[in-house]
Amino acid sequence: MPTLADVAALAGVSKATASRALGRPDLAAPETVARVRAAAEQLGFVPNRAATQLARGRTGVVAIVVPTLDNTFFTPIIGGAQARAADSGMQLTIAVHSLEHAAQLASVEQLAHQVDGFLLTAPRGSEEIVRAAASYKPTVLIDREIDGMTSAVADTAAAFGALVTWFAEKGHERIIYIGGPAGSWQDRQRQAAIRAAAESSGATLTMLGPYPSTFAAGVETAEAVLAAGATAVVPYATSIGLGVMFALLNRGIRGVVVSSERMIVESLGLGDVPSIDVDGEKLGEVAMDQLMTLLGERKEAPPSRRRLTVPIS
């Protein structure tokens, strides 16, 4: 198996220069980089990525911090981030911390010694705690925005507002929004957008919640949905919507429309029911791209915000 020393000898440079040309080409002359790379290709030399990262003072590992593994919303985000990390020669590790309590910061700080950066999903943690967690390593916040922090967000608030407008245009005069977990940043954004849409369309809006993003919570809200006389329901999460559907159908009630994901609408034959589908993989990819940019900066760069459009269909 060819070694770095073999590559250096063939390229006519020192071993240190060959290492720099392969690992930090920005620090070597372009002609030297080209010569070393040609020698490596000719010999079939494959760099040891772990050794290269360590030589740069890096671990080659980044962490995505999620509040729970029970919510399937995070699964495609993790998948997208992992795929993009692999493209960059990095490894992704997963840690579960809700960041709702300051005591959890000790674990995050310990993890910071083992990784190069963080992707944080902290929907309910206070800004103070989230900022503290982000202070340990370069960090990108996912699906939430905080001033001064780089973030990637799926703009579900705009989609939820459009959904309420769609219902109103279809003749639904009474609409219910079933809110998500207490303290959720996205829930606050969605509530504001939904209120604005209902006001402009003239629909009567009933707000329920907060509720956890669970099937059981949806079942629990069915009585309130019926009491409000609503004909359209917009749930914070798919799991809540499924619980509402189950409870209503179990009572033989079919006149209430509940929005859901397109796959569920089609599989259950619900007909002309709008859906909101977040591209979680894309969100994870974008966030990882932002983190790679932060890790590559030689000096502190201004925070960037990315908002991904979420259409209704």
PDB file of C-alpha atoms in Angstrom:
ATOM      1  CA  MET A   1       0.000   0.000   0.000  1.00  0.00           C
ATOM      2  CA  PRO A   2       1.529   3.363  -1.024  1.00  0.00           C
ATOM      3  CA  THR A   3       2.400   5.789   1.738  1.00  0.00           C
ATOM      4  CA  LEU A   4       2.614   9.565   1.972  1.00  0.00           C
ATOM      5  CA  ALA A   5       6.397   9.204   1.793  1.00  0.00           C
ATOM      6  CA  ASP A   6       6.031   7.405  -1.563  1.00  0.00           C
ATOM      7  CA  VAL A   7       3.867  10.233  -2.893  1.00  0.00           C
ATOM      8  CA  ALA A   8       6.384  12.819  -1.708  1.00  0.00           C
ATOM      9  CA  ALA A   9       9.271  10.973  -3.363  1.00  0.00           C
ATOM     10  CA  LEU A  10       7.454  10.659  -6.695  1.00  0.00           C
ATOM     11  CA  ALA A  11       6.407  14.332  -6.624  1.00  0.00           C
ATOM     12  CA  GLY A  12       9.927  15.436  -5.654  1.00  0.00           C
ATOM     13  CA  VAL A  13       8.866  17.248  -2.487  1.00  0.00           C
ATOM     14  CA  SER A  14       9.243  16.707   1.249  1.00  0.00           C
ATOM     15  CA  LYS A  15       6.755  14.615   3.164  1.00  0.00           C
ATOM     16  CA  ALA A  16       5.561  17.748   5.004  1.00  0.00           C
ATOM     17  CA  THR A  17       4.942  19.538   1.706  1.00  0.00           C
ATOM     18  CA  ALA A  18       3.032  16.552   0.318  1.00  0.00           C
ATOM     19  CA  SER A  19       0.888  16.450   3.443  1.00  0.00           C
ATOM     20  CA  ARG A  20       0.169  20.165   3.181  1.00  0.00           C
ATOM     21  CA  ALA A  21      -0.672  19.923  -0.525  1.00  0.00           C
ATOM     22  CA  LEU A  22      -3.196  17.164   0.103  1.00  0.00           C
ATOM     23  CA  GLY A  23      -4.627  18.373   3.405  1.00  0.00           C
ATOM     24  CA  ARG A  24      -4.345  22.158   3.156  1.00  0.00           C
ATOM     25  CA  PRO A  25      -3.931  22.995  -0.546  1.00  0.00           C
ATOM     26  CA  ASP A  26      -4.634  26.660   0.201  1.00  0.00           C
ATOM     27  CA  LEU A  27      -1.249  26.796   1.965  1.00  0.00           C
ATOM     28  CA  ALA A  28       0.769  25.361  -0.939  1.00  0.00           C
ATOM     29  CA  ALA A  29       1.682  26.633  -4.394  1.00  0.00           C
ATOM     30  CA  PRO A  30      -0.854  25.566  -7.067  1.00  0.00           C
ATOM     31  CA  GLU A  31       1.801  23.824  -9.172  1.00  0.00           C
ATOM     32  CA  THR A  32       2.985  21.880  -6.114  1.00  0.00           C
ATOM     33  CA  VAL A  33      -0.571  20.827  -5.287  1.00  0.00           C
ATOM     34  CA  ALA A  34      -1.090  19.634  -8.862  1.00  0.00           C
ATOM     35  CA  ARG A  35       2.176  17.647  -8.847  1.00  0.00           C
ATOM     36  CA  VAL A  36       1.437  15.991  -5.482  1.00  0.00           C
ATOM     37  CA  ARG A  37      -2.121  15.114  -6.456  1.00  0.00           C
ATOM     38  CA  ALA A  38      -0.932  13.604  -9.723  1.00  0.00           C
ATOM     39  CA  ALA A  39       1.598  11.474  -7.824  1.00  0.00           C
ATOM     40  CA  ALA A  40      -1.057  10.357  -5.338  1.00  0.00           C
ATOM     41  CA  GLU A  41      -3.424   9.396  -8.166  1.00  0.00           C
ATOM     42  CA  GLN A  42      -0.683   7.529 -10.017  1.00  0.00           C
ATOM     43  CA  LEU A  43       0.200   5.522  -6.919  1.00  0.00           C
ATOM     44  CA  GLY A  44      -3.397   5.000  -5.800  1.00  0.00           C
ATOM     45  CA  PHE A  45      -2.707   6.724  -2.498  1.00  0.00           C
ATOM     46  CA  VAL A  46      -5.755   7.279  -0.271  1.00  0.00           C
ATOM     47  CA  PRO A  47      -5.238   9.891   2.491  1.00  0.00           C
ATOM     48  CA  ASN A  48      -6.080   8.935   6.046  1.00  0.00           C
ATOM     49  CA  ARG A  49      -8.904  11.402   6.687  1.00  0.00           C
ATOM     50  CA  ALA A  50      -8.754  10.946  10.446  1.00  0.00           C
ATOM     51  CA  ALA A  51      -5.047  11.731  10.521  1.00  0.00           C
ATOM     52  CA  THR A  52      -5.599  14.739   8.255  1.00  0.00           C
ATOM     53  CA  GLN A  53      -8.285  16.129  10.539  1.00  0.00           C
ATOM     54  CA  LEU A  54      -6.142  15.627  13.626  1.00  0.00           C
ATOM     55  CA  ALA A  55      -3.268  17.407  11.922  1.00  0.00           C
ATOM     56  CA  ARG A  56      -5.577  20.386  11.504  1.00  0.00           C
ATOM     57  CA  GLY A  57      -6.561  20.277  15.143  1.00  0.00           C
ATOM     58  CA  ARG A  58      -9.940  18.805  14.226  1.00  0.00           C
ATOM     59  CA  THR A  59     -11.739  15.595  15.155  1.00  0.00           C
ATOM     60  CA  GLY A  60     -13.539  15.138  11.848  1.00  0.00           C
ATOM     61  CA  VAL A  61     -16.791  14.677  13.799  1.00  0.00           C
ATOM     62  CA  VAL A  62     -19.784  16.991  14.167  1.00  0.00           C
ATOM     63  CA  ALA A  63     -22.821  16.475  16.392  1.00  0.00           C
ATOM     64  CA  ILE A  64     -26.506  17.007  15.813  1.00  0.00           C
ATOM     65  CA  VAL A  65     -28.366  17.626  19.066  1.00  0.00           C
ATOM     66  CA  VAL A  66     -32.075  16.723  19.070  1.00  0.00           C
ATOM     67  CA  PRO A  67     -34.599  17.001  21.930  1.00  0.00           C
ATOM     68  CA  THR A  68     -35.960  13.480  21.408  1.00  0.00           C
ATOM     69  CA  LEU A  69     -35.767  10.477  19.102  1.00  0.00           C
ATOM     70  CA  ASP A  70     -39.495   9.798  19.454  1.00  0.00           C
ATOM     71  CA  ASN A  71     -40.519  12.578  17.044  1.00  0.00           C
ATOM     72  CA  THR A  72     -40.060  11.354  13.464  1.00  0.00           C
ATOM     73  CA  PHE A  73     -39.768  14.968  12.268  1.00  0.00           C
ATOM     74  CA  PHE A  74     -36.063  14.840  13.140  1.00  0.00           C
ATOM     75  CA  THR A  75     -35.316  11.585  11.284  1.00  0.00           C
ATOM     76  CA  PRO A  76     -34.959  12.985   7.731  1.00  0.00           C
ATOM     77  CA  ILE A  77     -33.095  16.023   9.073  1.00  0.00           C
ATOM     78  CA  ILE A  78     -30.524  13.682  10.608  1.00  0.00           C
ATOM     79  CA  GLY A  79     -30.345  11.706   7.357  1.00  0.00           C
ATOM     80  CA  GLY A  80     -29.760  14.790   5.222  1.00  0.00           C
ATOM     81  CA  ALA A  81     -27.125  16.153   7.577  1.00  0.00           C
ATOM     82  CA  GLN A  82     -25.340  12.808   7.712  1.00  0.00           C
ATOM     83  CA  ALA A  83     -25.225  12.469   3.930  1.00  0.00           C
ATOM     84  CA  ARG A  84     -23.805  15.955   3.492  1.00  0.00           C
ATOM     85  CA  ALA A  85     -21.275  15.413   6.294  1.00  0.00           C
ATOM     86  CA  ALA A  86     -20.076  12.248   4.545  1.00  0.00           C
ATOM     87  CA  ASP A  87     -19.638  14.220   1.313  1.00  0.00           C
ATOM     88  CA  SER A  88     -17.239  16.471   3.235  1.00  0.00           C
ATOM     89  CA  GLY A  89     -15.337  13.563   4.787  1.00  0.00           C
ATOM     90  CA  MET A  90     -16.909  14.157   8.197  1.00  0.00           C
ATOM     91  CA  GLN A  91     -18.731  11.893  10.618  1.00  0.00           C
ATOM     92  CA  LEU A  92     -22.035  12.806  12.270  1.00  0.00           C
ATOM     93  CA  THR A  93     -22.921  11.761  15.800  1.00  0.00           C
ATOM     94  CA  ILE A  94     -26.329  12.165  17.461  1.00  0.00           C
ATOM     95  CA  ALA A  95     -26.928  13.438  20.986  1.00  0.00           C
ATOM     96  CA  VAL A  96     -30.280  13.794  22.753  1.00  0.00           C
ATOM     97  CA  HIS A  97     -30.651  16.925  24.882  1.00  0.00           C
ATOM     98  CA  SER A  98     -33.798  19.052  24.986  1.00  0.00           C
ATOM     99  CA  LEU A  99     -31.822  22.071  26.267  1.00  0.00           C
ATOM    100  CA  GLU A 100     -34.782  23.049  28.399  1.00  0.00           C
ATOM    101  CA  HIS A 101     -32.707  23.013  31.588  1.00  0.00           C
ATOM    102  CA  ALA A 102     -29.380  24.678  32.323  1.00  0.00           C
ATOM    103  CA  ALA A 103     -28.140  21.463  33.946  1.00  0.00           C
ATOM    104  CA  GLN A 104     -27.927  19.881  30.486  1.00  0.00           C
ATOM    105  CA  LEU A 105     -25.225  22.323  29.443  1.00  0.00           C
ATOM    106  CA  ALA A 106     -22.589  20.302  31.269  1.00  0.00           C
ATOM    107  CA  SER A 107     -23.199  17.346  28.939  1.00  0.00           C
ATOM    108  CA  VAL A 108     -23.122  19.577  25.872  1.00  0.00           C
ATOM    109  CA  GLU A 109     -19.855  21.146  27.020  1.00  0.00           C
ATOM    110  CA  GLN A 110     -18.339  17.689  27.501  1.00  0.00           C
ATOM    111  CA  LEU A 111     -19.485  16.695  24.005  1.00  0.00           C
ATOM    112  CA  ALA A 112     -17.891  19.852  22.612  1.00  0.00           C
ATOM    113  CA  HIS A 113     -14.439  18.442  23.441  1.00  0.00           C
ATOM    114  CA  GLN A 114     -15.116  15.535  21.071  1.00  0.00           C
ATOM    115  CA  VAL A 115     -16.565  17.330  18.035  1.00  0.00           C
ATOM    116  CA  ASP A 116     -15.787  20.225  15.710  1.00  0.00           C
ATOM    117  CA  GLY A 117     -19.242  21.774  15.641  1.00  0.00           C
ATOM    118  CA  PHE A 118     -22.929  21.483  16.460  1.00  0.00           C
ATOM    119  CA  LEU A 119     -26.248  21.327  14.665  1.00  0.00           C
ATOM    120  CA  LEU A 120     -28.788  22.272  17.341  1.00  0.00           C
ATOM    121  CA  THR A 121     -32.499  21.513  17.269  1.00  0.00           C
ATOM    122  CA  ALA A 122     -33.826  23.160  20.406  1.00  0.00           C
ATOM    123  CA  PRO A 123     -37.484  24.114  19.833  1.00  0.00           C
ATOM    124  CA  ARG A 124     -38.317  24.789  23.488  1.00  0.00           C
ATOM    125  CA  GLY A 125     -35.065  25.763  25.189  1.00  0.00           C
ATOM    126  CA  SER A 126     -34.708  29.354  26.342  1.00  0.00           C
ATOM    127  CA  GLU A 127     -32.561  31.673  24.233  1.00  0.00           C
ATOM    128  CA  GLU A 128     -30.107  31.969  27.114  1.00  0.00           C
ATOM    129  CA  ILE A 129     -29.546  28.205  27.287  1.00  0.00           C
ATOM    130  CA  VAL A 130     -29.364  27.789  23.512  1.00  0.00           C
ATOM    131  CA  ARG A 131     -26.821  30.607  23.228  1.00  0.00           C
ATOM    132  CA  ALA A 132     -24.758  29.024  25.991  1.00  0.00           C
ATOM    133  CA  ALA A 133     -24.759  25.655  24.203  1.00  0.00           C
ATOM    134  CA  ALA A 134     -23.742  27.345  20.950  1.00  0.00           C
ATOM    135  CA  SER A 135     -20.839  29.130  22.622  1.00  0.00           C
ATOM    136  CA  TYR A 136     -18.788  25.927  22.935  1.00  0.00           C
ATOM    137  CA  LYS A 137     -18.254  25.290  19.205  1.00  0.00           C
ATOM    138  CA  PRO A 138     -19.325  26.656  15.784  1.00  0.00           C
ATOM    139  CA  THR A 139     -23.080  26.067  15.696  1.00  0.00           C
ATOM    140  CA  VAL A 140     -26.015  26.101  13.296  1.00  0.00           C
ATOM    141  CA  LEU A 141     -29.522  26.281  14.753  1.00  0.00           C
ATOM    142  CA  ILE A 142     -32.120  24.148  12.967  1.00  0.00           C
ATOM    143  CA  ASP A 143     -35.807  25.091  12.620  1.00  0.00           C
ATOM    144  CA  ARG A 144     -35.525  28.072  14.916  1.00  0.00           C
ATOM    145  CA  GLU A 145     -34.111  31.573  14.674  1.00  0.00           C
ATOM    146  CA  ILE A 146     -32.252  33.550  17.327  1.00  0.00           C
ATOM    147  CA  ASP A 147     -30.636  36.913  16.655  1.00  0.00           C
ATOM    148  CA  GLY A 148     -26.929  36.615  16.022  1.00  0.00           C
ATOM    149  CA  MET A 149     -26.979  32.864  15.297  1.00  0.00           C
ATOM    150  CA  THR A 150     -26.613  31.051  11.982  1.00  0.00           C
ATOM    151  CA  SER A 151     -29.793  29.083  11.307  1.00  0.00           C
ATOM    152  CA  ALA A 152     -31.736  27.000   8.795  1.00  0.00           C
ATOM    153  CA  VAL A 153     -35.524  26.988   9.038  1.00  0.00           C
ATOM    154  CA  ALA A 154     -38.387  25.361   7.162  1.00  0.00           C
ATOM    155  CA  ASP A 155     -40.848  28.235   6.722  1.00  0.00           C
ATOM    156  CA  THR A 156     -43.867  26.281   7.913  1.00  0.00           C
ATOM    157  CA  ALA A 157     -45.457  29.412   9.389  1.00  0.00           C
ATOM    158  CA  ALA A 158     -46.077  30.838   5.907  1.00  0.00           C
ATOM    159  CA  ALA A 159     -47.426  27.467   4.766  1.00  0.00           C
ATOM    160  CA  PHE A 160     -49.818  27.229   7.721  1.00  0.00           C
ATOM    161  CA  GLY A 161     -51.109  30.722   6.962  1.00  0.00           C
ATOM    162  CA  ALA A 162     -51.677  29.740   3.327  1.00  0.00           C
ATOM    163  CA  LEU A 163     -53.492  26.630   4.528  1.00  0.00           C
ATOM    164  CA  VAL A 164     -55.980  28.657   6.572  1.00  0.00           C
ATOM    165  CA  THR A 165     -56.569  30.942   3.582  1.00  0.00           C
ATOM    166  CA  TRP A 166     -57.209  27.889   1.396  1.00  0.00           C
ATOM    167  CA  PHE A 167     -59.755  26.502   3.855  1.00  0.00           C
ATOM    168  CA  ALA A 168     -61.543  29.865   4.040  1.00  0.00           C
ATOM    169  CA  GLU A 169     -61.704  30.113   0.250  1.00  0.00           C
ATOM    170  CA  LYS A 170     -63.271  26.638   0.156  1.00  0.00           C
ATOM    171  CA  GLY A 171     -66.080  27.861   2.399  1.00  0.00           C
ATOM    172  CA  HIS A 172     -64.844  26.757   5.831  1.00  0.00           C
ATOM    173  CA  GLU A 173     -66.018  29.501   8.172  1.00  0.00           C
ATOM    174  CA  ARG A 174     -64.901  27.881  11.430  1.00  0.00           C
ATOM    175  CA  ILE A 175     -61.320  26.679  11.628  1.00  0.00           C
ATOM    176  CA  ILE A 176     -59.366  25.204  14.533  1.00  0.00           C
ATOM    177  CA  TYR A 177     -55.636  25.272  15.070  1.00  0.00           C
ATOM    178  CA  ILE A 178     -54.301  22.654  17.493  1.00  0.00           C
ATOM    179  CA  GLY A 179     -51.085  24.056  18.905  1.00  0.00           C
ATOM    180  CA  GLY A 180     -47.853  22.247  19.624  1.00  0.00           C
ATOM    181  CA  PRO A 181     -45.665  21.886  22.719  1.00  0.00           C
ATOM    182  CA  ALA A 182     -45.478  24.735  25.216  1.00  0.00           C
ATOM    183  CA  GLY A 183     -42.630  27.110  24.442  1.00  0.00           C
ATOM    184  CA  SER A 184     -42.122  25.880  20.871  1.00  0.00           C
ATOM    185  CA  TRP A 185     -40.606  28.601  18.669  1.00  0.00           C
ATOM    186  CA  GLN A 186     -42.226  27.197  15.527  1.00  0.00           C
ATOM    187  CA  ASP A 187     -45.623  27.056  17.249  1.00  0.00           C
ATOM    188  CA  ARG A 188     -45.405  30.774  18.031  1.00  0.00           C
ATOM    189  CA  GLN A 189     -44.557  31.556  14.416  1.00  0.00           C
ATOM    190  CA  ARG A 190     -47.415  29.420  13.123  1.00  0.00           C
ATOM    191  CA  GLN A 191     -49.936  30.935  15.507  1.00  0.00           C
ATOM    192  CA  ALA A 192     -49.071  34.450  14.328  1.00  0.00           C
ATOM    193  CA  ALA A 193     -49.361  33.482  10.649  1.00  0.00           C
ATOM    194  CA  ILE A 194     -52.629  31.618  11.194  1.00  0.00           C
ATOM    195  CA  ARG A 195     -54.213  34.500  13.101  1.00  0.00           C
ATOM    196  CA  ALA A 196     -53.271  36.930  10.340  1.00  0.00           C
ATOM    197  CA  ALA A 197     -54.669  34.637   7.645  1.00  0.00           C
ATOM    198  CA  ALA A 198     -57.934  34.062   9.514  1.00  0.00           C
ATOM    199  CA  GLU A 199     -58.392  37.771  10.104  1.00  0.00           C
ATOM    200  CA  SER A 200     -57.825  38.677   6.463  1.00  0.00           C
ATOM    201  CA  SER A 201     -60.105  35.905   5.178  1.00  0.00           C
ATOM    202  CA  GLY A 202     -62.913  36.500   7.666  1.00  0.00           C
ATOM    203  CA  ALA A 203     -62.863  32.974   9.088  1.00  0.00           C
ATOM    204  CA  THR A 204     -63.641  32.291  12.752  1.00  0.00           C
ATOM    205  CA  LEU A 205     -60.536  30.824  14.367  1.00  0.00           C
ATOM    206  CA  THR A 206     -60.316  28.742  17.525  1.00  0.00           C
ATOM    207  CA  MET A 207     -56.889  28.106  19.031  1.00  0.00           C
ATOM    208  CA  LEU A 208     -56.309  25.015  21.160  1.00  0.00           C
ATOM    209  CA  GLY A 209     -53.212  24.014  23.053  1.00  0.00           C
ATOM    210  CA  PRO A 210     -50.484  23.720  23.945  1.00  0.00           C
ATOM    211  CA  TYR A 211     -50.288  19.984  23.254  1.00  0.00           C
ATOM    212  CA  PRO A 212     -47.416  17.517  22.834  1.00  0.00           C
ATOM    213  CA  SER A 213     -46.862  16.256  19.295  1.00  0.00           C
ATOM    214  CA  THR A 214     -48.563  12.900  19.936  1.00  0.00           C
ATOM    215  CA  PHE A 215     -51.434  10.809  18.598  1.00  0.00           C
ATOM    216  CA  ALA A 216     -52.980  10.761  22.068  1.00  0.00           C
ATOM    217  CA  ALA A 217     -53.084  14.564  22.148  1.00  0.00           C
ATOM    218  CA  GLY A 218     -55.068  14.556  18.913  1.00  0.00           C
ATOM    219  CA  VAL A 219     -57.567  12.103  20.319  1.00  0.00           C
ATOM    220  CA  GLU A 220     -57.911  14.305  23.382  1.00  0.00           C
ATOM    221  CA  THR A 221     -58.807  17.378  21.325  1.00  0.00           C
ATOM    222  CA  ALA A 222     -61.664  15.765  19.375  1.00  0.00           C
ATOM    223  CA  GLU A 223     -64.277  16.860  21.914  1.00  0.00           C
ATOM    224  CA  ALA A 224     -63.158  20.503  21.683  1.00  0.00           C
ATOM    225  CA  VAL A 225     -63.169  20.327  17.881  1.00  0.00           C
ATOM    226  CA  LEU A 226     -66.785  19.209  17.904  1.00  0.00           C
ATOM    227  CA  ALA A 227     -67.780  21.750  20.541  1.00  0.00           C
ATOM    228  CA  ALA A 228     -66.390  24.603  18.421  1.00  0.00           C
ATOM    229  CA  GLY A 229     -68.430  23.494  15.420  1.00  0.00           C
ATOM    230  CA  ALA A 230     -65.320  23.599  13.244  1.00  0.00           C
ATOM    231  CA  THR A 231     -65.319  22.059   9.772  1.00  0.00           C
ATOM    232  CA  ALA A 232     -61.543  22.347   9.223  1.00  0.00           C
ATOM    233  CA  VAL A 233     -58.661  21.482  11.521  1.00  0.00           C
ATOM    234  CA  VAL A 234     -55.011  22.520  11.183  1.00  0.00           C
ATOM    235  CA  PRO A 235     -52.835  20.471  13.580  1.00  0.00           C
ATOM    236  CA  TYR A 236     -49.337  21.483  14.650  1.00  0.00           C
ATOM    237  CA  ALA A 237     -47.999  18.006  13.838  1.00  0.00           C
ATOM    238  CA  THR A 238     -49.044  15.027  11.738  1.00  0.00           C
ATOM    239  CA  SER A 239     -49.309  12.798  14.804  1.00  0.00           C
ATOM    240  CA  ILE A 240     -51.827  15.174  16.382  1.00  0.00           C
ATOM    241  CA  GLY A 241     -53.862  15.257  13.172  1.00  0.00           C
ATOM    242  CA  LEU A 242     -53.959  11.484  12.970  1.00  0.00           C
ATOM    243  CA  GLY A 243     -55.291  11.336  16.520  1.00  0.00           C
ATOM    244  CA  VAL A 244     -58.065  13.799  15.651  1.00  0.00           C
ATOM    245  CA  MET A 245     -59.001  11.822  12.529  1.00  0.00           C
ATOM    246  CA  PHE A 246     -59.116   8.570  14.438  1.00  0.00           C
ATOM    247  CA  ALA A 247     -61.326   9.999  17.182  1.00  0.00           C
ATOM    248  CA  LEU A 248     -63.756  11.631  14.742  1.00  0.00           C
ATOM    249  CA  LEU A 249     -64.022   8.605  12.470  1.00  0.00           C
ATOM    250  CA  ASN A 250     -64.504   6.391  15.513  1.00  0.00           C
ATOM    251  CA  ARG A 251     -67.600   8.474  16.248  1.00  0.00           C
ATOM    252  CA  GLY A 252     -68.780   8.227  12.659  1.00  0.00           C
ATOM    253  CA  ILE A 253     -68.106  11.914  11.972  1.00  0.00           C
ATOM    254  CA  ARG A 254     -66.814  12.600   8.455  1.00  0.00           C
ATOM    255  CA  GLY A 255     -67.687  16.245   7.930  1.00  0.00           C
ATOM    256  CA  VAL A 256     -64.523  17.666   9.495  1.00  0.00           C
ATOM    257  CA  VAL A 257     -61.476  18.099   7.264  1.00  0.00           C
ATOM    258  CA  VAL A 258     -58.066  17.629   8.920  1.00  0.00           C
ATOM    259  CA  SER A 259     -54.923  18.681   7.067  1.00  0.00           C
ATOM    260  CA  SER A 260     -52.046  16.222   6.974  1.00  0.00           C
ATOM    261  CA  GLU A 261     -49.037  15.079   4.954  1.00  0.00           C
ATOM    262  CA  ARG A 262     -49.636  14.243   1.279  1.00  0.00           C
ATOM    263  CA  MET A 263     -48.756  10.566   1.791  1.00  0.00           C
ATOM    264  CA  ILE A 264     -51.467  10.229   4.454  1.00  0.00           C
ATOM    265  CA  VAL A 265     -54.051  12.168   2.452  1.00  0.00           C
ATOM    266  CA  GLU A 266     -53.521   9.897  -0.533  1.00  0.00           C
ATOM    267  CA  SER A 267     -53.269   6.601   1.383  1.00  0.00           C
ATOM    268  CA  LEU A 268     -56.485   7.293   3.310  1.00  0.00           C
ATOM    269  CA  GLY A 269     -58.326   8.554   0.226  1.00  0.00           C
ATOM    270  CA  LEU A 270     -59.242  11.852   1.878  1.00  0.00           C
ATOM    271  CA  GLY A 271     -59.812  13.612  -1.445  1.00  0.00           C
ATOM    272  CA  ASP A 272     -59.298  17.352  -1.832  1.00  0.00           C
ATOM    273  CA  VAL A 273     -57.446  17.966   1.414  1.00  0.00           C
ATOM    274  CA  PRO A 274     -54.366  20.231   1.413  1.00  0.00           C
ATOM    275  CA  SER A 275     -51.106  19.019   2.853  1.00  0.00           C
ATOM    276  CA  ILE A 276     -47.866  20.446   4.185  1.00  0.00           C
ATOM    277  CA  ASP A 277     -44.705  18.434   3.637  1.00  0.00           C
ATOM    278  CA  VAL A 278     -41.390  19.632   5.044  1.00  0.00           C
ATOM    279  CA  ASP A 279     -38.324  18.416   3.136  1.00  0.00           C
ATOM    280  CA  GLY A 280     -36.404  17.366   6.223  1.00  0.00           C
ATOM    281  CA  GLU A 281     -33.485  15.938   4.252  1.00  0.00           C
ATOM    282  CA  LYS A 282     -32.999  19.233   2.454  1.00  0.00           C
ATOM    283  CA  LEU A 283     -33.162  21.094   5.765  1.00  0.00           C
ATOM    284  CA  GLY A 284     -30.450  18.844   7.194  1.00  0.00           C
ATOM    285  CA  GLU A 285     -28.288  19.277   4.092  1.00  0.00           C
ATOM    286  CA  VAL A 286     -28.576  23.073   4.149  1.00  0.00           C
ATOM    287  CA  ALA A 287     -27.749  23.233   7.864  1.00  0.00           C
ATOM    288  CA  MET A 288     -24.693  21.017   7.369  1.00  0.00           C
ATOM    289  CA  ASP A 289     -23.524  23.181   4.460  1.00  0.00           C
ATOM    290  CA  GLN A 290     -23.758  26.203   6.744  1.00  0.00           C
ATOM    291  CA  LEU A 291     -21.759  24.418   9.435  1.00  0.00           C
ATOM    292  CA  MET A 292     -19.064  23.416   6.939  1.00  0.00           C
ATOM    293  CA  THR A 293     -18.815  27.081   5.960  1.00  0.00           C
ATOM    294  CA  LEU A 294     -18.421  28.111   9.599  1.00  0.00           C
ATOM    295  CA  LEU A 295     -15.722  25.488  10.145  1.00  0.00           C
ATOM    296  CA  GLY A 296     -13.858  26.697   7.080  1.00  0.00           C
ATOM    297  CA  GLU A 297     -13.873  30.377   8.051  1.00  0.00           C
ATOM    298  CA  ARG A 298     -10.479  31.749   9.087  1.00  0.00           C
ATOM    299  CA  LYS A 299     -12.171  34.562  10.938  1.00  0.00           C
ATOM    300  CA  GLU A 300     -15.574  35.057  12.468  1.00  0.00           C
ATOM    301  CA  ALA A 301     -18.216  35.541   9.755  1.00  0.00           C
ATOM    302  CA  PRO A 302     -21.587  37.237  10.165  1.00  0.00           C
ATOM    303  CA  PRO A 303     -24.399  34.789  10.930  1.00  0.00           C
ATOM    304  CA  SER A 304     -26.484  33.600   8.000  1.00  0.00           C
ATOM    305  CA  ARG A 305     -30.161  32.688   7.947  1.00  0.00           C
ATOM    306  CA  ARG A 306     -31.729  30.284   5.498  1.00  0.00           C
ATOM    307  CA  ARG A 307     -35.500  29.889   5.178  1.00  0.00           C
ATOM    308  CA  LEU A 308     -36.692  27.003   3.041  1.00  0.00           C
ATOM    309  CA  THR A 309     -40.034  27.477   1.330  1.00  0.00           C
ATOM    310  CA  VAL A 310     -42.670  24.931   2.354  1.00  0.00           C
ATOM    311  CA  PRO A 311     -45.479  24.733  -0.222  1.00  0.00           C
ATOM    312  CA  ILE A 312     -48.976  23.396   0.385  1.00  0.00           C
ATOM    313  CA  SER A 313     -50.273  20.829  -2.096  1.00  0.00           C
TER     314      SER A 313
END
